[in-house]
Rosetta silent file (secondary structure, phi, psi, omega in degrees, C-alpha in Angstrom):
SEQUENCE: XXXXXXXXXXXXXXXXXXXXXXXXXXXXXXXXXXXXXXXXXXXXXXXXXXXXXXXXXXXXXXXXXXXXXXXXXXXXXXXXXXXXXXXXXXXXXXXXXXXXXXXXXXXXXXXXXXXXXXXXXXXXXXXXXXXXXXXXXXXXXXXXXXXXXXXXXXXXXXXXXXXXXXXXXXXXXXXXXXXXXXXXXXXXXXXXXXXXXXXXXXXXXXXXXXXXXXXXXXXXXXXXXXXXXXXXXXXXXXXXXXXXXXXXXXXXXXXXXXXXXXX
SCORE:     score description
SCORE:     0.000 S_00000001
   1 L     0.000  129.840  163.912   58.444   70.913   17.711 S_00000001
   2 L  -124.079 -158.183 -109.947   59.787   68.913   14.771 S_00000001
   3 L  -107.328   -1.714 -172.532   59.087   67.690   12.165 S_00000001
   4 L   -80.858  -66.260 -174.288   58.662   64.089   13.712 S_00000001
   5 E   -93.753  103.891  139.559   55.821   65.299   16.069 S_00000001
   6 E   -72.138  106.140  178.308   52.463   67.262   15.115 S_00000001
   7 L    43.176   55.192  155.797   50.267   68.382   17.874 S_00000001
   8 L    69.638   28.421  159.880   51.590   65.932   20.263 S_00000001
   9 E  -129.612  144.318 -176.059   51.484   62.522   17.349 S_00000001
  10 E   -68.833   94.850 -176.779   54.324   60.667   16.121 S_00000001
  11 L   -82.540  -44.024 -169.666   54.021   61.238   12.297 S_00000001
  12 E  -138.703  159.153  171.930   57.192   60.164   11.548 S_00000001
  13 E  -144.621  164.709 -178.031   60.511   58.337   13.218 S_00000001
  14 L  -138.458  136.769  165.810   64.129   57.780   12.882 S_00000001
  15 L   -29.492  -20.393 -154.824   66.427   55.167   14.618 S_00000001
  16 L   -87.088  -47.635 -171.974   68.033   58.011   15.944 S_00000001
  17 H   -80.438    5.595  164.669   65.100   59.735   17.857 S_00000001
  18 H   -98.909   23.530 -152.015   63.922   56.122   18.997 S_00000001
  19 H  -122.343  -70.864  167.242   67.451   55.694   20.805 S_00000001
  20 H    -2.546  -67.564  172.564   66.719   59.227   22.419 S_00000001
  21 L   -68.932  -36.202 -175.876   63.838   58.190   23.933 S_00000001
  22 L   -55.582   96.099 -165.480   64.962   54.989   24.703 S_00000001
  23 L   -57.930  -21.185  151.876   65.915   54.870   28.255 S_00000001
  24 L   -75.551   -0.943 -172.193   68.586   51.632   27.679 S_00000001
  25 L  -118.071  165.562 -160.245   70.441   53.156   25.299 S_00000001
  26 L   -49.967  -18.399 -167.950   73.976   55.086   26.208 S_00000001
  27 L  -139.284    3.672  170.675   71.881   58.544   26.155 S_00000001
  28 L   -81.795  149.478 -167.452   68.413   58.076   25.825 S_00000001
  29 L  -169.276  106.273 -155.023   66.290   59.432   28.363 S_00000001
  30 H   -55.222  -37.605 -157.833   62.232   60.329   27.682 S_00000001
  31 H   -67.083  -62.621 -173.153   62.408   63.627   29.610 S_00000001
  32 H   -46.474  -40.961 -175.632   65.580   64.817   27.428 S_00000001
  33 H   -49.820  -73.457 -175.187   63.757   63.296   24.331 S_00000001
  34 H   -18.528  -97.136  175.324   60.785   65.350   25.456 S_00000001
  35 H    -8.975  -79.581 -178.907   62.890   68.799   25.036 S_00000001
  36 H   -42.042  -64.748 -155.339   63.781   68.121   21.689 S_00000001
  37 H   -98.353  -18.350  167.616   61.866   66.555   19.637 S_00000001
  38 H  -120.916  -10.741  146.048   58.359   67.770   21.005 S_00000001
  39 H   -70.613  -50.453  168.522   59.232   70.947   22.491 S_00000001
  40 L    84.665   33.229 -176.886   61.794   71.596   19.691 S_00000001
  41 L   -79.382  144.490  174.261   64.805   72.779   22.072 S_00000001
  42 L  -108.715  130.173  149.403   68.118   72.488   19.897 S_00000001
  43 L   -46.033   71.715  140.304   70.778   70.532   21.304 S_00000001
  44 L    36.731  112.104  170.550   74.427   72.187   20.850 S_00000001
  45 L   -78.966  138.008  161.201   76.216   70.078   17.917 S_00000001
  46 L   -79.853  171.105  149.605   79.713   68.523   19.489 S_00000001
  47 H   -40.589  -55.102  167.050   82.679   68.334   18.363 S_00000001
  48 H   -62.024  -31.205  174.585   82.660   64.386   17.708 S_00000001
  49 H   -82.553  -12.553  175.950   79.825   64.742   15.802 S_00000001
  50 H   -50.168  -60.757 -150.580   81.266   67.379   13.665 S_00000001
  51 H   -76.247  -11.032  147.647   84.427   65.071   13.031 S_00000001
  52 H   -29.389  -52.983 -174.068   81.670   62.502   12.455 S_00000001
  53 H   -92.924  -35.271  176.905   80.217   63.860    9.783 S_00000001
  54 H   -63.733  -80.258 -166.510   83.557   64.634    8.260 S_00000001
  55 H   -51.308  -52.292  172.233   85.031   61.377    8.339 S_00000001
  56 H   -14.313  -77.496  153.140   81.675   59.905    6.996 S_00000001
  57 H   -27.616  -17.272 -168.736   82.308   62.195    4.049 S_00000001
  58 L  -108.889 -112.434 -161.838   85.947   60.884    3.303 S_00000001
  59 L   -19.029  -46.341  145.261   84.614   57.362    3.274 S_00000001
  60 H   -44.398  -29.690  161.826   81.714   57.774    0.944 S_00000001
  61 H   -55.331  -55.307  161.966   83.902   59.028   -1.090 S_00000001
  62 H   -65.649  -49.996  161.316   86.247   56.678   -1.665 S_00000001
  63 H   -39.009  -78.263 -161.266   82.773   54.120   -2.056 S_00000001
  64 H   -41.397  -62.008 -177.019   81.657   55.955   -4.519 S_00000001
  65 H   -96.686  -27.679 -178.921   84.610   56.978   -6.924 S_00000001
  66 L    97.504  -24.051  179.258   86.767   54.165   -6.253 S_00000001
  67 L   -93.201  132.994  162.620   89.686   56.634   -5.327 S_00000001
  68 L   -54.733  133.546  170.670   91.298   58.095   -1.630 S_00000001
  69 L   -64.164  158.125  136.473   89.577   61.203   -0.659 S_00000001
  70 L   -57.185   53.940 -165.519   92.130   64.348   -0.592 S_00000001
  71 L  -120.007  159.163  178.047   92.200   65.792    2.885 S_00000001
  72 L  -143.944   45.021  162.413   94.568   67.222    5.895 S_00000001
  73 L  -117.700 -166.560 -152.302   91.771   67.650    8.538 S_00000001
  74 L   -72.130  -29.091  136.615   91.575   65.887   11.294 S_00000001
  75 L     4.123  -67.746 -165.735   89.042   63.387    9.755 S_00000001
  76 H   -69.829  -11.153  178.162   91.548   62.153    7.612 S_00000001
  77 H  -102.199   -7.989  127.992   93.811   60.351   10.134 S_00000001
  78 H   -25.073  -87.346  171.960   90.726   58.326   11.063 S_00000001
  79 H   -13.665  -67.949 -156.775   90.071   57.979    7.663 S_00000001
  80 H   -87.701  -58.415  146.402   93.737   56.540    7.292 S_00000001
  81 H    10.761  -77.948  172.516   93.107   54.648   10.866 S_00000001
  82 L   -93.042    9.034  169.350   90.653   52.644    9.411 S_00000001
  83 L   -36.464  -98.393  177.218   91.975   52.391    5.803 S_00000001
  84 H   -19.736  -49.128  167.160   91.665   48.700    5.634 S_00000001
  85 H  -120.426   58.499  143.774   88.457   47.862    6.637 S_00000001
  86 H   -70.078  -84.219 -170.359   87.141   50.602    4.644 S_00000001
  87 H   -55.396    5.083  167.533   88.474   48.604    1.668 S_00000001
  88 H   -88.760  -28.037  150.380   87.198   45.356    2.862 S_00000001
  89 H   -47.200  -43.615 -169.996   83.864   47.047    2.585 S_00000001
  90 H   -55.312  -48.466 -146.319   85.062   48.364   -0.905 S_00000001
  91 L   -82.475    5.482  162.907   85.788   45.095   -2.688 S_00000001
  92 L   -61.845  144.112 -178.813   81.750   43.927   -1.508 S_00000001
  93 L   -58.986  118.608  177.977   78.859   43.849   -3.597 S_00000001
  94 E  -105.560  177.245  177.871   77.507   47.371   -2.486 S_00000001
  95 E  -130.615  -31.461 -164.693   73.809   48.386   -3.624 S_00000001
  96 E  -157.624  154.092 -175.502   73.864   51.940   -1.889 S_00000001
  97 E  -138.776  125.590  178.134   76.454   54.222   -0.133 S_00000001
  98 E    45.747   53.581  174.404   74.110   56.814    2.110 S_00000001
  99 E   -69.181  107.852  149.209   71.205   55.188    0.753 S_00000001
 100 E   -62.560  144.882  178.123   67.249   56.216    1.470 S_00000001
 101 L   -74.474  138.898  154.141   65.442   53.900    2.907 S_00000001
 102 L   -39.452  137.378  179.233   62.637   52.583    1.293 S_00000001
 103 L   -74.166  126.899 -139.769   59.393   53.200    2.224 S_00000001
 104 L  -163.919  147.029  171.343   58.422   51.659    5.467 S_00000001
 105 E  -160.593  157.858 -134.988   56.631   51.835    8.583 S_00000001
 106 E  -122.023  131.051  177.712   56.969   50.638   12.377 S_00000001
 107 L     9.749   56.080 -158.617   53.319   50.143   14.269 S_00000001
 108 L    36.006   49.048 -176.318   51.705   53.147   11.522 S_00000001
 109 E  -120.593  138.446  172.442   54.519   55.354   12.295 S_00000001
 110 E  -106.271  161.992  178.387   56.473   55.828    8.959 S_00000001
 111 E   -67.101  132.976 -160.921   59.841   56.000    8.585 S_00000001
 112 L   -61.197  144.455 -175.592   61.360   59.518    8.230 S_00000001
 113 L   -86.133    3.912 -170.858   62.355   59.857    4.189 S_00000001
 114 L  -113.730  -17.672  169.493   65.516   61.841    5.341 S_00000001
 115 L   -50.823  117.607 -175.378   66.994   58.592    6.961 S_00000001
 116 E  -138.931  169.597 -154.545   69.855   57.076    5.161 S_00000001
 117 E  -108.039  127.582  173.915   72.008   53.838    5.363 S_00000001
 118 E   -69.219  -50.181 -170.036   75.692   54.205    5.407 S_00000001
 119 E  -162.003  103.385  157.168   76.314   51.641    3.330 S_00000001
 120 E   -45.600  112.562  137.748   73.933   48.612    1.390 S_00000001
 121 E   -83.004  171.777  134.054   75.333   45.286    0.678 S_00000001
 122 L   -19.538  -98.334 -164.596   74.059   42.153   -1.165 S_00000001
 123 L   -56.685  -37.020 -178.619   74.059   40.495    2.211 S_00000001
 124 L  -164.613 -143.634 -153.929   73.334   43.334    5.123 S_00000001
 125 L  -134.036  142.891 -173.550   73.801   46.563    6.321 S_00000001
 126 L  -151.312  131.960  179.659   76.813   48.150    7.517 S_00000001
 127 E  -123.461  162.570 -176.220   77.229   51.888    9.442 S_00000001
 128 L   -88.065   90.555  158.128   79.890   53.907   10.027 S_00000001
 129 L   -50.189  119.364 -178.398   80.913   54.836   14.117 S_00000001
 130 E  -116.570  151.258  159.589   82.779   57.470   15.750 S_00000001
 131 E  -161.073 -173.801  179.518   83.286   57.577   19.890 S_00000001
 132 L   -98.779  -37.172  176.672   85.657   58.536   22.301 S_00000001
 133 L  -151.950  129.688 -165.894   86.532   55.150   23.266 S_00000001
 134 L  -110.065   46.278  125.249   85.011   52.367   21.119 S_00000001
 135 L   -73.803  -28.151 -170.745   86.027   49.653   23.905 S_00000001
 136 L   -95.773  -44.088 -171.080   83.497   51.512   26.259 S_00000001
 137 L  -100.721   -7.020 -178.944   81.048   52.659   23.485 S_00000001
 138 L   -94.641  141.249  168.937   81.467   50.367   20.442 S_00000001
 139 L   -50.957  141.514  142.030   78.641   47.558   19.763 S_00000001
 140 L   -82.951  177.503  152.783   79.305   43.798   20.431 S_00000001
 141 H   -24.567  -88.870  159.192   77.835   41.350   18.791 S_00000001
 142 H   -32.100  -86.115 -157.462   75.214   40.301   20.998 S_00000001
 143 H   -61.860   -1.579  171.522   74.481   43.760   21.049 S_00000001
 144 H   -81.849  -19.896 -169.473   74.335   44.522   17.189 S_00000001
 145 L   -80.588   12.925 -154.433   71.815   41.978   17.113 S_00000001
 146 L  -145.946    6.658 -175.826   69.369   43.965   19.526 S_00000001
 147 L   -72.097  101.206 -176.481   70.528   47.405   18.083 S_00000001
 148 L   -40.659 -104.850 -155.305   67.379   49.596   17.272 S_00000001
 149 L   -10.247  -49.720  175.054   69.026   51.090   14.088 S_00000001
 150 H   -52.762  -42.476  175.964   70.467   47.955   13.044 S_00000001
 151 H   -70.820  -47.458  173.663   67.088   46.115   13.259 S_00000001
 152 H  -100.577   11.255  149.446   65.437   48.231   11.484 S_00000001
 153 H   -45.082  -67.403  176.304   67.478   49.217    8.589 S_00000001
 154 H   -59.731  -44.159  168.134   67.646   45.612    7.916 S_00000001
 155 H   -64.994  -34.638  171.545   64.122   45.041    8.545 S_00000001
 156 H   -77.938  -27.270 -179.370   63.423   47.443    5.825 S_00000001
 157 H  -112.844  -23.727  174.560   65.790   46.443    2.952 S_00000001
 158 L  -127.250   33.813  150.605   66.672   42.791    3.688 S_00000001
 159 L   -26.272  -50.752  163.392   63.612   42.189    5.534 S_00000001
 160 L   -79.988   10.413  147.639   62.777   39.005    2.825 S_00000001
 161 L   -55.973  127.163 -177.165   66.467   37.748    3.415 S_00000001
 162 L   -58.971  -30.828 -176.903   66.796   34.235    5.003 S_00000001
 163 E  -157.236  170.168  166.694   69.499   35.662    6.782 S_00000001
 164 E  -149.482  147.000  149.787   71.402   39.056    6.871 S_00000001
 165 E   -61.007  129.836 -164.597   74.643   40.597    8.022 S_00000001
 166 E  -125.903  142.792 -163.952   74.797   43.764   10.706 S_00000001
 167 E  -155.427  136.956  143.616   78.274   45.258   10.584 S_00000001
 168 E  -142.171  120.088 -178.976   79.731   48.355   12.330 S_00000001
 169 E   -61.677   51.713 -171.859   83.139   50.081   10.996 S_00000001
 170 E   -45.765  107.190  163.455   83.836   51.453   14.783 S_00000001
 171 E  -105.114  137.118  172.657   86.537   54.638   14.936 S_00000001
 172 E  -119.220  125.970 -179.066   87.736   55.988   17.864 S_00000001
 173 L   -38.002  -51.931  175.020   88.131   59.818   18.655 S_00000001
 174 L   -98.546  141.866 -169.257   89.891   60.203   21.161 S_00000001
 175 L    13.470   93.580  -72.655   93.480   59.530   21.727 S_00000001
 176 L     9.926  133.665 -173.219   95.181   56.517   19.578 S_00000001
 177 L   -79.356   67.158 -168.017   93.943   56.495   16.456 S_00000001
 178 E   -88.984  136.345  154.350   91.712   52.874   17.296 S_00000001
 179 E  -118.357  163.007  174.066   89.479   50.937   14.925 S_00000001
 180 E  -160.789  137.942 -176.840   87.335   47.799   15.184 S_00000001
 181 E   -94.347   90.438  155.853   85.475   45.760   12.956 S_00000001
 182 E   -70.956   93.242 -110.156   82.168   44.237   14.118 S_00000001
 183 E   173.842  128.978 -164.778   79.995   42.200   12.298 S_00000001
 184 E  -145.030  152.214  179.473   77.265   39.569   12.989 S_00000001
 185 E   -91.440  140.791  153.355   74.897   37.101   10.767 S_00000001
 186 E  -132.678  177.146 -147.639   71.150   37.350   12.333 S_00000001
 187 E  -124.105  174.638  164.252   68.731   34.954   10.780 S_00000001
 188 H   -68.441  -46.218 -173.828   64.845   36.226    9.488 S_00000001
 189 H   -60.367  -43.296 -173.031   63.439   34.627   12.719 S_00000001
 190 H   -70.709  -14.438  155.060   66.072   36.389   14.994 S_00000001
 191 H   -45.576  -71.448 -173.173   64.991   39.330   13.018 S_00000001
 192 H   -68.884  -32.836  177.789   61.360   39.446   13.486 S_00000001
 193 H   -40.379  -87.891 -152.948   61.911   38.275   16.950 S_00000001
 194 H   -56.317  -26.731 -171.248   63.745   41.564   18.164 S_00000001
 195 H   -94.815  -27.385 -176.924   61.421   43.564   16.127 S_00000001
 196 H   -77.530  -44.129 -159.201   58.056   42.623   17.293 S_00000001
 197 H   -96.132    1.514 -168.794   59.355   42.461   21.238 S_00000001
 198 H  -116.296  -41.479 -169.217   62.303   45.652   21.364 S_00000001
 199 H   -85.339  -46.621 -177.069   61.129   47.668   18.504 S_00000001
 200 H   -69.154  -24.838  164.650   57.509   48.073   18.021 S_00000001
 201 H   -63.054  -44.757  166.556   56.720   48.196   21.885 S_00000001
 202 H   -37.326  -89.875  179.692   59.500   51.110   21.673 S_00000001
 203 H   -52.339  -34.394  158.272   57.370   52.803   19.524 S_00000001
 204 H   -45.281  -77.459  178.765   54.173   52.432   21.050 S_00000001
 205 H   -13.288  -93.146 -164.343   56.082   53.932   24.192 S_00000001
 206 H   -44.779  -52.209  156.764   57.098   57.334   22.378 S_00000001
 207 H    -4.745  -60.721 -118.399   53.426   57.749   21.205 S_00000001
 208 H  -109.194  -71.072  158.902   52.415   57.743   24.484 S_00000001
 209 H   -36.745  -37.015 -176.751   55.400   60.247   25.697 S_00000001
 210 H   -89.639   -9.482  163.670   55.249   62.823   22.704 S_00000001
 211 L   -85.042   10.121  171.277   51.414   63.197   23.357 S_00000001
 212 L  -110.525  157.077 -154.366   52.222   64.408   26.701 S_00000001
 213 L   -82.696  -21.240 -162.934   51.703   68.330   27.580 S_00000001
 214 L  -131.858  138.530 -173.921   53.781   68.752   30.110 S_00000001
 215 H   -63.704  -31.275  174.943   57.769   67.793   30.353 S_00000001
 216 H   -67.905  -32.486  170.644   56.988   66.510   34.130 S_00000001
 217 H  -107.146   43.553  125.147   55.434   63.384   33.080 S_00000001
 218 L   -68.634  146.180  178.023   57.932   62.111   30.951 S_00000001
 219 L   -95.231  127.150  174.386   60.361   60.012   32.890 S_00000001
 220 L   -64.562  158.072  146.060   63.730   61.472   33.458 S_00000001
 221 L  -108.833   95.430 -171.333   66.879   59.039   33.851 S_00000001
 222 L   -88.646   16.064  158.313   68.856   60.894   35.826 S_00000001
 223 L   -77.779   10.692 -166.163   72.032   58.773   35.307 S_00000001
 224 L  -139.374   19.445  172.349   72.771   60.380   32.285 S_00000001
 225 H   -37.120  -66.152  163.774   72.082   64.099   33.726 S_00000001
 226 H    10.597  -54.423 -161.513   75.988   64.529   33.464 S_00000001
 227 H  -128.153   22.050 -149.593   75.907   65.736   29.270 S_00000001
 228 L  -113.509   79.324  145.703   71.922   66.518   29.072 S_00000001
 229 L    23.435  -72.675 -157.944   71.654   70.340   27.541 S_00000001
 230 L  -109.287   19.678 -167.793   68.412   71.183   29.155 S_00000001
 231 L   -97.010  105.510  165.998   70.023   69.628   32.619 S_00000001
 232 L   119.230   30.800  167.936   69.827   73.062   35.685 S_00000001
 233 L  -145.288  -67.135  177.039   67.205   75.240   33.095 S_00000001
 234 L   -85.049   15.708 -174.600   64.158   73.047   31.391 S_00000001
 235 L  -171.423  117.714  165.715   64.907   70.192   33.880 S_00000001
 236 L   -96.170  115.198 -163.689   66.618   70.339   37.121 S_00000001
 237 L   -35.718  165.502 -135.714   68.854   67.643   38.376 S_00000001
 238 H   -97.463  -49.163 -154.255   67.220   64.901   41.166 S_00000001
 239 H   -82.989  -37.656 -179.702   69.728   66.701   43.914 S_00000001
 240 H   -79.498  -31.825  169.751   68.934   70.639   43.451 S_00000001
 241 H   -31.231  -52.837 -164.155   64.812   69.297   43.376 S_00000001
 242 H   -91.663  -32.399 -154.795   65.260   68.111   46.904 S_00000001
 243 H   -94.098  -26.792  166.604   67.350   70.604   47.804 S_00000001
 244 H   -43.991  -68.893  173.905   64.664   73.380   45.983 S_00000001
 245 H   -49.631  -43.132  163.893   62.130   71.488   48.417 S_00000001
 246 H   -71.817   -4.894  170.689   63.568   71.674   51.376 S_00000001
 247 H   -95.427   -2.432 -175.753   64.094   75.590   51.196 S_00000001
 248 H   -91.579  -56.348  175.621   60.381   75.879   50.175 S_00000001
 249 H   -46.319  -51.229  171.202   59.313   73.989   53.415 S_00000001
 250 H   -63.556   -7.907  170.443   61.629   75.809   55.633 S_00000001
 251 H   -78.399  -72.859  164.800   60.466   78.839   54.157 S_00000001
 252 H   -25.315  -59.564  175.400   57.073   77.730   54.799 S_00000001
 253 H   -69.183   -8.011 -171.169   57.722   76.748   58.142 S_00000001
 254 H   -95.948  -25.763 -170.471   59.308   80.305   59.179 S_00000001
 255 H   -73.087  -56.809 -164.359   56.489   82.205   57.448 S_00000001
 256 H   -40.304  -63.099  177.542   53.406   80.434   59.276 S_00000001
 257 H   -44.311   -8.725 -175.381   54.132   81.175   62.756 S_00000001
 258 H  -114.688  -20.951  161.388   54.603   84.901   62.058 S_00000001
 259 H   -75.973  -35.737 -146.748   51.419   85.432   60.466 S_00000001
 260 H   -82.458  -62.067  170.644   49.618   83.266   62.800 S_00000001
 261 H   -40.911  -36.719  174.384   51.018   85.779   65.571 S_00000001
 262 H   -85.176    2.571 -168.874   49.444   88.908   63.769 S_00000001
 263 L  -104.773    0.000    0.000   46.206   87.765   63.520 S_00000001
């Protein structure tokens, strides 16, 4: 169980575990959610997220101190990838580089204190990406403006802004060294808008999933089986289920008739 969930209530949340659950997002899926976060199954860490965390690190750095990090891992040609609009970030008013959030809370769920903000402006909010291919996996627009994280980041520190900026510094992982710079104004109405009808219904949802006892009534998505941990041990794919079931019946059916005969 962690530290999110006590005896099946949502004490606390993070963008990240409401993307989990969230069955619309590239990897969210309630059943998979389930495993984790109220079960308390550990995930595997990947490789991308390692080189994630790394490049993060080189870029705070440079925020911070004003100076290029020192590095030869693999991080660093990222790093160097996306040298420019690092420093277009640089010369910006910042307020916070891996910033806590303030204290804040989403339908009297609070926000986890361990949550932090890549990077504070004056004007908005801006995070740092990694993927394997940020044409297939990198935010649009449209889509920053509907972004759980995004919304509520913003809703917590430029909440009172007339208007704010949502930014993502997008690097990609895999083969060419690609970046892309993404970046959108939303207004306070287009704000509250998104948050009262994507996010707070969201949470209400995961309530209602992390109070349940058993991993069978959360609903699987079983489009995203494919990279899912817990997929052929706590949770068995849609196709070995049926195929489980039809050896139980035929099983069934072979047994009756031979008892039926001794009696």
């Amino acid at each position: 169980m962690s530290k999110n969930v006590i005896n099946g209530k949502l004490v606390a949340l993070s963008p990240s575990m409401l993307n989990a659950f969230d069955p619309k997002t590239s990897f969210g899926c309630e059943r998979r959610a389930w495993f984790k976060y109220v079960a308390g199954l550990k995930e595997p860490p990947t490789g991308n997220q390692q080189l994630g965390t790394d490049l993060h690190a080189l870029i705070e750095k440079r925020l911070t101190t004003g100076k290029d990090p020192e590095s030869e891992s693999e991080a660093a040609g990222l790093y160097l990838a996306g040298k420019e609009m690092i420093e277009m970030v640089a010369a910006r008013e910042i307020l916070g580089v891996e910033a806590s959030i303030p204290a804040f809370t989403i339908a009297d769920v609070s926000l986890s204190p361990l949550c932090k903000i890549d990077v504070i402006t004056s004007t908005g909010i801006i995070d740092w990406k990694s993927s394997s291919n940020v044409n297939r996996y990198g935010k649009t627009e449209e889509q920053l403006t509907k972004d759980t994280q995004m919304l509520i980041y913003a809703k917590a520190v430029h909440g009172n802004k007339v208007k704010s900026l949502l930014a993502h510094g997008q690097f990609q992982t895999k083969g060419t060294k690609r970046t892309n710079w993404v970046e959108v104004e939303i207004t306070k109405e287009q704000l509250d808008r998104e948050f009262d009808k994507v996010i707070i219904p969201l949470v209400e949802r995961v309530k209602q999933v992390v109070a349940f006892v058993d991993s069978e009534q959360a609903t699987p998505d079983r489009s995203k089986c494919f990279n899912c941990a817990f997929r052929g041990k706590q949770c068995q794919p849609e196709g070995v289920s049926n195929v489980m079931s039809f050896f139980s019946k035929f099983h069934q059916m072979a047994v009756v008739p031979t008892t039926a005969e001794g009696t």
